[in-house]
Amino acid sequence: MNRDDLVHILAVARGLPKPASRDVVDAVLGCVEEALLEGGRVELRGFGSFSTRIAGAYTGHHPQTGEPIPIPDRRVVVFKPGRALAAAVADTVEVEL
Amino acid sequence: MSRPDRMRMTRAEIVARLRRDVGLSRTDAVDCLETVLTTIHRSLVAGDDVRLTGFGQFSVRQRAGRMGVHPATGKPVEHKARRVVIFKPARGLKELVDQPSAAPVEELSANSQQDSEQP
């Protein structure tokens, strides 16, 4: 499923025109981005929470030359699935293979 | 709520935004947000990844079962194989969060230890 699929499903489910549905999806994701940018966290009970943490600096290596590359501290996004989502997914069976 | 930490966004703030920016009624805003989350949830339960351009990708991965040890009793414990949700932020979101104008690193590291567990 991609963004367009989500927009379409939302439009049909809520009886919204496509552009309004797209605005809703953009606004929801925009809210999350904004909160993370400001160093905050987003808690959506049942679904999960988004937050950021510092990933520590380390020395990496260029895959071809082996030359060391310093990787500085950086801020990364963390998503922790909520209890309901984690539980619903945990027991599903693998379809492909 | 329990401690005065950095901004903590919940459904309420997103609903307020949908009312203000998209012009939805409170009920419609609540329903729309629920529909978005439920749609992603269902897709993942069905084993279908959710790719949101510029934001990130939710996918489901298989975790193998393993034997663990109960820390207190030392008895072996079985961890069953299960599937877990993985979120991989898109490049745009990664860069947004890691840019210099984002919240400073020092303040966050000070918070990060207590922030690791949910309140």
GROMACS .gro file of C-alpha atoms in nm:
model
  216
    1MET     CA    1   0.000   0.000   0.000
    2ASN     CA    2   0.128   0.346  -0.083
    3ARG     CA    3   0.019   0.702  -0.012
    4ASP     CA    4  -0.232   0.709  -0.299
    5ASP     CA    5  -0.393   0.385  -0.183
    6LEU     CA    6  -0.429   0.530   0.166
    7VAL     CA    7  -0.581   0.852   0.027
    8HIS     CA    8  -0.823   0.647  -0.182
    9ILE     CA    9  -0.931   0.419   0.103
   10LEU     CA   10  -0.984   0.718   0.332
   11ALA     CA   11  -1.187   0.905   0.069
   12VAL     CA   12  -1.416   0.607   0.014
   13ALA     CA   13  -1.451   0.521   0.383
   14ARG     CA   14  -1.532   0.875   0.497
   15GLY     CA   15  -1.708   1.000   0.185
   16LEU     CA   16  -1.449   1.273   0.127
   17PRO     CA   17  -1.345   1.426  -0.205
   18LYS     CA   18  -0.997   1.303  -0.306
   19PRO     CA   19  -0.823   1.641  -0.249
   20ALA     CA   20  -0.965   1.668   0.104
   21SER     CA   21  -0.859   1.312   0.175
   22ARG     CA   22  -0.509   1.391   0.054
   23ASP     CA   23  -0.504   1.698   0.282
   24VAL     CA   24  -0.597   1.478   0.577
   25VAL     CA   25  -0.315   1.230   0.510
   26ASP     CA   26  -0.067   1.515   0.460
   27ALA     CA   27  -0.181   1.687   0.779
   28VAL     CA   28  -0.155   1.371   0.989
   29LEU     CA   29   0.197   1.290   0.867
   30GLY     CA   30   0.291   1.660   0.884
   31CYS     CA   31   0.190   1.670   1.251
   32VAL     CA   32   0.416   1.376   1.329
   33GLU     CA   33   0.708   1.532   1.139
   34GLU     CA   34   0.664   1.862   1.318
   35ALA     CA   35   0.661   1.704   1.662
   36LEU     CA   36   0.974   1.502   1.584
   37LEU     CA   37   1.149   1.810   1.446
   38GLU     CA   38   1.091   1.987   1.776
   39GLY     CA   39   1.235   1.693   1.965
   40GLY     CA   40   0.899   1.577   2.095
   41ARG     CA   41   0.725   1.244   2.074
   42VAL     CA   42   0.397   1.134   1.924
   43GLU     CA   43   0.188   0.879   2.110
   44LEU     CA   44  -0.098   0.715   1.928
   45ARG     CA   45  -0.243   0.463   2.172
   46GLY     CA   46  -0.289   0.121   2.019
   47PHE     CA   47  -0.099   0.216   1.706
   48GLY     CA   48   0.241   0.314   1.836
   49SER     CA   49   0.469   0.601   1.926
   50PHE     CA   50   0.723   0.801   1.729
   51SER     CA   51   1.021   0.958   1.901
   52THR     CA   52   1.381   1.045   1.832
   53ARG     CA   53   1.701   0.942   2.000
   54ILE     CA   54   2.069   1.006   1.955
   55ALA     CA   55   2.259   0.742   1.764
   56GLY     CA   56   2.616   0.759   1.892
   57ALA     CA   57   2.915   0.844   1.677
   58TYR     CA   58   3.135   0.564   1.550
   59THR     CA   59   3.404   0.507   1.294
   60GLY     CA   60   3.282   0.342   0.980
   61HIS     CA   61   3.486   0.210   0.690
   62HIS     CA   62   3.459   0.272   0.321
   63PRO     CA   63   3.334  -0.058   0.181
   64GLN     CA   64   3.580  -0.059  -0.112
   65THR     CA   65   3.893   0.112   0.016
   66GLY     CA   66   3.863   0.022   0.385
   67GLU     CA   67   3.949   0.381   0.465
   68PRO     CA   68   3.804   0.487   0.803
   69ILE     CA   69   3.513   0.734   0.793
   70PRO     CA   70   3.405   0.911   1.112
   71ILE     CA   71   3.026   0.901   1.157
   72PRO     CA   72   2.917   1.175   1.399
   73ASP     CA   73   2.633   1.169   1.654
   74ARG     CA   74   2.302   1.202   1.483
   75ARG     CA   75   1.936   1.212   1.568
   76VAL     CA   76   1.727   0.924   1.440
   77VAL     CA   77   1.356   0.844   1.433
   78VAL     CA   78   1.228   0.555   1.641
   79PHE     CA   79   0.888   0.391   1.602
   80LYS     CA   80   0.763   0.162   1.874
   81PRO     CA   81   0.452  -0.032   1.776
   82GLY     CA   82   0.164  -0.006   2.021
   83ARG     CA   83   0.036  -0.304   2.213
   84ALA     CA   84  -0.271  -0.357   1.992
   85LEU     CA   85  -0.078  -0.334   1.666
   86ALA     CA   86   0.208  -0.551   1.789
   87ALA     CA   87  -0.033  -0.816   1.915
   88ALA     CA   88  -0.241  -0.814   1.596
   89VAL     CA   89   0.067  -0.862   1.379
   90ALA     CA   90   0.255  -1.107   1.605
   91ASP     CA   91   0.052  -1.415   1.522
   92THR     CA   92  -0.013  -1.353   1.156
   93VAL     CA   93   0.134  -1.619   0.930
   94GLU     CA   94   0.394  -1.553   0.671
   95VAL     CA   95   0.219  -1.552   0.335
   96GLU     CA   96   0.505  -1.561   0.087
   97LEU     CA   97   0.790  -1.816   0.058
   98MET     CA   98   0.108   1.456   3.203
   99SER     CA   99   0.324   1.280   3.460
  100ARG     CA  100   0.636   1.486   3.398
  101PRO     CA  101   0.702   1.813   3.225
  102ASP     CA  102   0.898   1.682   2.928
  103ARG     CA  103   0.918   1.799   2.571
  104MET     CA  104   0.615   1.828   2.354
  105ARG     CA  105   0.413   1.511   2.361
  106MET     CA  106   0.166   1.489   2.077
  107THR     CA  107  -0.141   1.268   2.097
  108ARG     CA  108  -0.457   1.215   1.894
  109ALA     CA  109  -0.604   1.536   2.040
  110GLU     CA  110  -0.341   1.762   1.878
  111ILE     CA  111  -0.377   1.590   1.542
  112VAL     CA  112  -0.756   1.623   1.559
  113ALA     CA  113  -0.717   1.995   1.636
  114ARG     CA  114  -0.491   2.030   1.333
  115LEU     CA  115  -0.740   1.855   1.105
  116ARG     CA  116  -1.015   2.089   1.222
  117ARG     CA  117  -0.804   2.398   1.171
  118ASP     CA  118  -0.616   2.313   0.850
  119VAL     CA  119  -0.861   2.088   0.668
  120GLY     CA  120  -1.179   2.242   0.810
  121LEU     CA  121  -1.329   1.918   0.941
  122SER     CA  122  -1.578   1.896   1.225
  123ARG     CA  123  -1.454   1.737   1.545
  124THR     CA  124  -1.637   1.411   1.471
  125ASP     CA  125  -1.508   1.396   1.114
  126ALA     CA  126  -1.154   1.474   1.226
  127VAL     CA  127  -1.164   1.197   1.488
  128ASP     CA  128  -1.308   0.950   1.237
  129CYS     CA  129  -1.056   1.042   0.967
  130LEU     CA  130  -0.758   0.996   1.198
  131GLU     CA  131  -0.893   0.661   1.317
  132THR     CA  132  -0.948   0.551   0.957
  133VAL     CA  133  -0.591   0.642   0.861
  134LEU     CA  134  -0.447   0.445   1.154
  135THR     CA  135  -0.683   0.151   1.107
  136THR     CA  136  -0.603   0.132   0.737
  137ILE     CA  137  -0.230   0.111   0.807
  138HIS     CA  138  -0.296  -0.141   1.085
  139ARG     CA  139  -0.504  -0.366   0.858
  140SER     CA  140  -0.254  -0.352   0.577
  141LEU     CA  141   0.023  -0.467   0.814
  142VAL     CA  142  -0.191  -0.745   0.958
  143ALA     CA  143  -0.250  -0.860   0.601
  144GLY     CA  144   0.128  -0.864   0.553
  145ASP     CA  145   0.129  -0.573   0.307
  146ASP     CA  146   0.394  -0.300   0.359
  147VAL     CA  147   0.281   0.062   0.379
  148ARG     CA  148   0.505   0.300   0.186
  149LEU     CA  149   0.441   0.669   0.251
  150THR     CA  150   0.663   0.874   0.023
  151GLY     CA  151   0.876   1.127   0.205
  152PHE     CA  152   0.768   0.991   0.543
  153GLY     CA  153   0.868   0.630   0.570
  154GLN     CA  154   0.777   0.268   0.530
  155PHE     CA  155   0.602   0.035   0.771
  156SER     CA  156   0.668  -0.330   0.713
  157VAL     CA  157   0.633  -0.661   0.890
  158ARG     CA  158   0.928  -0.887   0.959
  159GLN     CA  159   0.953  -1.239   1.090
  160ARG     CA  160   1.141  -1.289   1.418
  161ALA     CA  161   1.275  -1.637   1.476
  162GLY     CA  162   1.191  -1.813   1.799
  163ARG     CA  163   1.472  -1.853   2.052
  164MET     CA  164   1.543  -1.987   2.396
  165GLY     CA  165   1.606  -1.733   2.668
  166VAL     CA  166   1.688  -1.754   3.036
  167HIS     CA  167   1.471  -1.612   3.313
  168PRO     CA  168   1.696  -1.350   3.475
  169ALA     CA  169   1.593  -1.428   3.833
  170THR     CA  170   1.536  -1.803   3.837
  171GLY     CA  171   1.780  -1.906   3.565
  172LYS     CA  172   1.516  -2.131   3.413
  173PRO     CA  173   1.504  -2.155   3.036
  174VAL     CA  174   1.219  -1.962   2.874
  175GLU     CA  175   1.092  -2.007   2.523
  176HIS     CA  176   1.043  -1.696   2.309
  177LYS     CA  177   0.807  -1.794   2.032
  178ALA     CA  178   0.862  -1.693   1.671
  179ARG     CA  179   0.651  -1.388   1.590
  180ARG     CA  180   0.612  -1.109   1.343
  181VAL     CA  181   0.699  -0.752   1.430
  182VAL     CA  182   0.632  -0.411   1.277
  183ILE     CA  183   0.936  -0.222   1.149
  184PHE     CA  184   0.935   0.146   1.060
  185LYS     CA  185   1.203   0.275   0.826
  186PRO     CA  186   1.201   0.655   0.798
  187ALA     CA  187   1.229   0.801   0.448
  188ARG     CA  188   1.533   1.008   0.359
  189GLY     CA  189   1.327   1.328   0.388
  190LEU     CA  190   1.222   1.251   0.745
  191LYS     CA  191   1.574   1.142   0.843
  192GLU     CA  192   1.721   1.466   0.716
  193LEU     CA  193   1.447   1.675   0.874
  194VAL     CA  194   1.512   1.530   1.218
  195ASP     CA  195   1.891   1.538   1.195
  196GLN     CA  196   1.934   1.895   1.066
  197PRO     CA  197   2.112   2.151   1.286
  198SER     CA  198   1.797   2.359   1.337
  199ALA     CA  199   1.622   2.063   1.499
  200ALA     CA  200   1.622   2.035   1.878
  201PRO     CA  201   1.980   2.030   2.012
  202VAL     CA  202   2.156   1.702   2.075
  203GLU     CA  203   2.270   1.773   2.432
  204GLU     CA  204   1.923   1.830   2.573
  205LEU     CA  205   1.798   1.515   2.413
  206SER     CA  206   2.073   1.293   2.544
  207ALA     CA  207   1.996   1.419   2.893
  208ASN     CA  208   1.637   1.308   2.846
  209SER     CA  209   1.695   0.990   2.657
  210GLN     CA  210   1.756   0.760   2.954
  211GLN     CA  211   1.427   0.833   3.127
  212ASP     CA  212   1.248   0.849   2.794
  213SER     CA  213   1.325   0.491   2.705
  214GLU     CA  214   1.030   0.354   2.899
  215GLN     CA  215   0.676   0.471   2.846
  216PRO     CA  216   0.526   0.672   3.131
   0.00000   0.00000   0.00000
